[in-house]
mmCIF file of N, CA and C in Angstrom:
data_model
loop_
_atom_site.group_PDB
_atom_site.id
_atom_site.type_symbol
_atom_site.label_atom_id
_atom_site.label_comp_id
_atom_site.label_asym_id
_atom_site.label_seq_id
_atom_site.Cartn_x
_atom_site.Cartn_y
_atom_site.Cartn_z
ATOM 1 N N MET A 868 103.029 40.110 93.279
ATOM 2 C CA MET A 868 102.066 39.995 92.793
ATOM 3 C C MET A 868 102.146 39.236 91.491
ATOM 4 N N PRO A 869 101.669 38.262 90.575
ATOM 5 C CA PRO A 869 102.092 37.391 89.577
ATOM 6 C C PRO A 869 102.022 38.433 88.491
ATOM 7 N N ASN A 870 102.834 38.114 87.413
ATOM 8 C CA ASN A 870 103.114 38.853 85.980
ATOM 9 C C ASN A 870 101.975 38.410 85.080
ATOM 10 N N ALA A 871 101.647 38.766 84.005
ATOM 11 C CA ALA A 871 100.534 38.883 83.241
ATOM 12 C C ALA A 871 100.651 37.337 82.514
ATOM 13 N N GLN A 872 101.668 36.791 82.449
ATOM 14 C CA GLN A 872 101.914 35.562 81.701
ATOM 15 C C GLN A 872 101.023 34.752 82.855
ATOM 16 N N SER A 873 101.447 35.260 83.839
ATOM 17 C CA SER A 873 101.091 33.960 84.972
ATOM 18 C C SER A 873 99.669 34.176 85.109
ATOM 19 N N LEU A 874 99.040 35.010 85.171
ATOM 20 C CA LEU A 874 97.543 35.194 85.137
ATOM 21 C C LEU A 874 96.784 34.631 84.081
ATOM 22 N N ALA A 875 97.402 34.807 82.647
ATOM 23 C CA ALA A 875 96.499 34.034 81.315
ATOM 24 C C ALA A 875 96.800 32.580 81.919
ATOM 25 N N VAL A 876 97.952 31.924 82.206
ATOM 26 C CA VAL A 876 98.292 30.404 82.501
ATOM 27 C C VAL A 876 96.979 30.066 83.369
ATOM 28 N N ILE A 877 96.835 30.738 84.686
ATOM 29 C CA ILE A 877 95.820 30.612 85.460
ATOM 30 C C ILE A 877 94.493 30.264 85.029
ATOM 31 N N LEU A 878 94.256 31.453 84.070
ATOM 32 C CA LEU A 878 92.641 31.644 83.511
ATOM 33 C C LEU A 878 92.483 30.464 82.669
ATOM 34 N N PHE A 879 93.846 30.019 82.023
ATOM 35 C CA PHE A 879 93.321 28.840 80.599
ATOM 36 C C PHE A 879 93.304 27.747 81.518
ATOM 37 N N ALA A 880 94.249 27.382 82.673
ATOM 38 C CA ALA A 880 94.341 26.280 83.300
ATOM 39 C C ALA A 880 92.643 26.026 84.175
ATOM 40 N N ILE A 881 91.709 27.144 84.623
ATOM 41 C CA ILE A 881 90.554 26.754 85.020
ATOM 42 C C ILE A 881 89.680 26.812 84.000
ATOM 43 N N LEU A 882 89.652 27.617 82.816
ATOM 44 C CA LEU A 882 88.661 27.159 81.719
ATOM 45 C C LEU A 882 88.991 25.700 81.003
ATOM 46 N N GLY A 883 90.300 25.373 81.235
ATOM 47 C CA GLY A 883 90.315 23.749 80.639
ATOM 48 C C GLY A 883 89.880 22.766 81.640
ATOM 49 N N PHE A 884 89.802 23.318 82.740
ATOM 50 C CA PHE A 884 89.312 22.085 83.539
ATOM 51 C C PHE A 884 87.779 22.142 83.511
ATOM 52 N N CYS A 885 87.189 23.147 83.278
ATOM 53 C CA CYS A 885 85.903 23.226 83.010
ATOM 54 C C CYS A 885 85.246 22.336 81.635
ATOM 55 N N ILE A 886 86.464 22.893 80.753
ATOM 56 C CA ILE A 886 85.874 21.827 79.638
ATOM 57 C C ILE A 886 85.848 20.585 79.789
ATOM 58 N N PHE A 887 87.110 20.080 80.007
ATOM 59 C CA PHE A 887 87.445 18.659 80.217
ATOM 60 C C PHE A 887 86.636 17.784 81.193
ATOM 61 N N LEU A 888 86.001 18.694 82.509
ATOM 62 C CA LEU A 888 84.913 18.499 83.207
ATOM 63 C C LEU A 888 84.032 17.942 82.578
ATOM 64 N N ALA A 889 83.022 19.074 81.820
ATOM 65 C CA ALA A 889 82.078 18.384 80.967
ATOM 66 C C ALA A 889 82.415 17.377 79.845
ATOM 67 N N LEU A 890 83.020 17.374 79.348
ATOM 68 C CA LEU A 890 83.663 16.475 78.044
ATOM 69 C C LEU A 890 83.510 15.222 78.953
ATOM 70 N N GLY A 891 84.434 15.050 80.122
ATOM 71 C CA GLY A 891 84.395 13.605 80.451
ATOM 72 C C GLY A 891 83.239 13.208 81.307
ATOM 73 N N ALA A 892 82.310 14.089 81.921
ATOM 74 C CA ALA A 892 80.951 13.456 82.087
ATOM 75 C C ALA A 892 79.962 13.148 81.157
ATOM 76 N N PHE A 893 80.306 14.021 80.045
ATOM 77 C CA PHE A 893 79.405 13.495 78.926
ATOM 78 C C PHE A 893 79.582 12.438 78.168
ATOM 79 N N LEU A 894 80.948 11.978 78.120
ATOM 80 C CA LEU A 894 81.458 11.134 77.317
ATOM 81 C C LEU A 894 80.921 9.660 78.444
ATOM 82 N N GLY A 895 81.367 9.706 79.332
ATOM 83 C CA GLY A 895 81.353 8.667 80.868
ATOM 84 C C GLY A 895 80.103 8.355 80.997
ATOM 85 N N LYS A 896 79.029 9.300 80.724
ATOM 86 C CA LYS A 896 77.645 8.881 81.005
ATOM 87 C C LYS A 896 77.484 9.069 82.598
ATOM 88 N N LYS A 897 78.105 9.471 83.297
ATOM 89 C CA LYS A 897 78.148 9.367 84.904
ATOM 90 C C LYS A 897 77.196 10.289 85.511
ATOM 91 N N THR A 898 76.770 11.350 84.607
ATOM 92 C CA THR A 898 75.532 12.272 85.316
ATOM 93 C C THR A 898 75.036 12.994 84.142
ATOM 94 N N ASP A 899 73.869 13.841 84.393
ATOM 95 C CA ASP A 899 73.233 14.473 83.683
ATOM 96 C C ASP A 899 73.997 15.513 82.731
ATOM 97 N N PRO A 900 74.371 15.859 81.578
ATOM 98 C CA PRO A 900 75.083 16.806 80.812
ATOM 99 C C PRO A 900 74.872 18.178 81.314
ATOM 100 N N GLY A 901 73.658 18.266 81.295
ATOM 101 C CA GLY A 901 73.251 19.683 81.340
ATOM 102 C C GLY A 901 73.588 20.322 82.889
ATOM 103 N N LYS A 902 73.423 19.655 83.774
ATOM 104 C CA LYS A 902 73.756 20.094 85.057
ATOM 105 C C LYS A 902 75.146 20.418 85.260
ATOM 106 N N LEU A 903 75.950 19.367 84.550
ATOM 107 C CA LEU A 903 77.560 19.453 84.703
ATOM 108 C C LEU A 903 77.922 20.640 83.947
ATOM 109 N N VAL A 904 77.377 20.741 82.638
ATOM 110 C CA VAL A 904 77.613 21.577 81.748
ATOM 111 C C VAL A 904 77.514 23.332 82.317
ATOM 112 N N THR A 905 76.418 23.394 82.745
ATOM 113 C CA THR A 905 75.832 24.645 84.085
ATOM 114 C C THR A 905 76.832 25.087 84.915
ATOM 115 N N PHE A 906 77.612 23.819 85.416
ATOM 116 C CA PHE A 906 78.000 24.150 86.713
ATOM 117 C C PHE A 906 79.302 24.578 85.990
ATOM 118 N N ALA A 907 80.220 23.813 84.861
ATOM 119 C CA ALA A 907 81.248 24.422 84.383
ATOM 120 C C ALA A 907 81.212 25.774 83.773
ATOM 121 N N GLY A 908 79.970 25.998 83.600
ATOM 122 C CA GLY A 908 79.851 27.267 82.736
ATOM 123 C C GLY A 908 80.130 28.240 83.784
ATOM 124 N N VAL A 909 79.150 28.156 85.117
ATOM 125 C CA VAL A 909 79.262 29.204 86.064
ATOM 126 C C VAL A 909 80.730 29.229 86.694
ATOM 127 N N VAL A 910 81.271 28.114 86.849
ATOM 128 C CA VAL A 910 82.939 28.376 87.111
ATOM 129 C C VAL A 910 83.726 29.168 86.364
ATOM 130 N N ALA A 911 83.470 28.514 85.142
ATOM 131 C CA ALA A 911 84.153 29.706 84.134
ATOM 132 C C ALA A 911 84.169 31.103 84.088
ATOM 133 N N LEU A 912 82.641 31.390 84.098
ATOM 134 C CA LEU A 912 82.287 32.792 84.249
ATOM 135 C C LEU A 912 82.692 33.442 85.268
ATOM 136 N N ILE A 913 82.941 32.953 86.366
ATOM 137 C CA ILE A 913 83.571 33.737 87.860
ATOM 138 C C ILE A 913 84.784 33.641 87.394
ATOM 139 N N ALA A 914 85.663 32.939 86.663
ATOM 140 C CA ALA A 914 87.018 32.729 86.407
ATOM 141 C C ALA A 914 87.391 34.050 85.501
ATOM 142 N N VAL A 915 86.265 34.081 84.172
ATOM 143 C CA VAL A 915 86.938 35.110 83.493
ATOM 144 C C VAL A 915 86.690 36.436 84.021
ATOM 145 N N VAL A 916 85.338 36.848 84.767
ATOM 146 C CA VAL A 916 85.006 37.499 85.483
ATOM 147 C C VAL A 916 86.036 38.302 86.697
ATOM 148 N N GLY A 917 86.466 37.433 87.271
ATOM 149 C CA GLY A 917 87.707 37.568 88.262
ATOM 150 C C GLY A 917 88.843 38.038 87.596
ATOM 151 N N PHE A 918 89.316 37.447 86.696
ATOM 152 C CA PHE A 918 90.540 37.557 85.723
ATOM 153 C C PHE A 918 90.672 38.607 85.026
ATOM 154 N N ALA A 919 89.361 39.081 84.908
ATOM 155 C CA ALA A 919 89.137 40.589 84.027
ATOM 156 C C ALA A 919 89.307 41.628 84.995
ATOM 157 N N ILE A 920 88.788 41.593 86.151
ATOM 158 C CA ILE A 920 88.759 42.842 87.291
ATOM 159 C C ILE A 920 90.392 42.682 87.812
ATOM 160 N N TYR A 921 90.841 41.610 87.899
ATOM 161 C CA TYR A 921 92.209 41.210 88.594
ATOM 162 C C TYR A 921 92.984 41.823 87.376
ATOM 163 N N ALA A 922 93.039 41.476 86.599
ATOM 164 C CA ALA A 922 93.964 41.955 85.178
ATOM 165 C C ALA A 922 93.613 43.483 84.742
ATOM 166 N N ALA A 923 92.604 44.259 85.134
ATOM 167 C CA ALA A 923 92.407 45.526 84.927
ATOM 168 C C ALA A 923 93.260 46.213 85.979
ATOM 169 N N TYR A 924 92.849 45.531 87.049
ATOM 170 C CA TYR A 924 93.622 46.193 88.528
ATOM 171 C C TYR A 924 95.272 46.304 88.336
ATOM 172 N N TYR A 925 95.426 45.102 87.837
ATOM 173 C CA TYR A 925 97.207 44.840 87.633
ATOM 174 C C TYR A 925 97.870 45.850 86.685
ATOM 175 N N PHE A 926 96.902 46.145 85.609
ATOM 176 C CA PHE A 926 97.356 46.948 84.569
ATOM 177 C C PHE A 926 97.643 48.398 84.882
ATOM 178 N N ILE A 927 96.515 48.872 85.564
ATOM 179 C CA ILE A 927 96.240 50.257 86.171
ATOM 180 C C ILE A 927 97.222 50.546 87.085
ATOM 181 N N THR A 928 97.196 49.533 88.266
ATOM 182 C CA THR A 928 98.356 49.908 89.202
ATOM 183 C C THR A 928 99.702 50.018 88.422
ATOM 184 N N LEU A 929 99.831 49.102 87.263
ATOM 185 C CA LEU A 929 101.296 49.149 86.678
ATOM 186 C C LEU A 929 101.673 50.168 86.156
ATOM 187 N N ALA A 930 100.741 51.043 85.382
ATOM 188 C CA ALA A 930 100.819 52.080 84.383
ATOM 189 C C ALA A 930 101.397 53.234 85.449
ATOM 190 N N GLU A 931 101.034 53.156 86.840
ATOM 191 C CA GLU A 931 101.333 54.609 87.841
ATOM 192 C C GLU A 931 102.924 54.784 87.991
#
């Protein structure tokens, strides 16, 4: 099982990917910014919810 620092690095890597994906598409005018921002937002939301659930499980089992 990864430690808390590894969990935070994974979360911020996913969120950073989503931000730079949306920013790159917006500045490059390759696609409609609304669609890409929506996609990046959904991926970021899934990452945050998954991180919260896994972190809660990790810290609850660590406390035992």
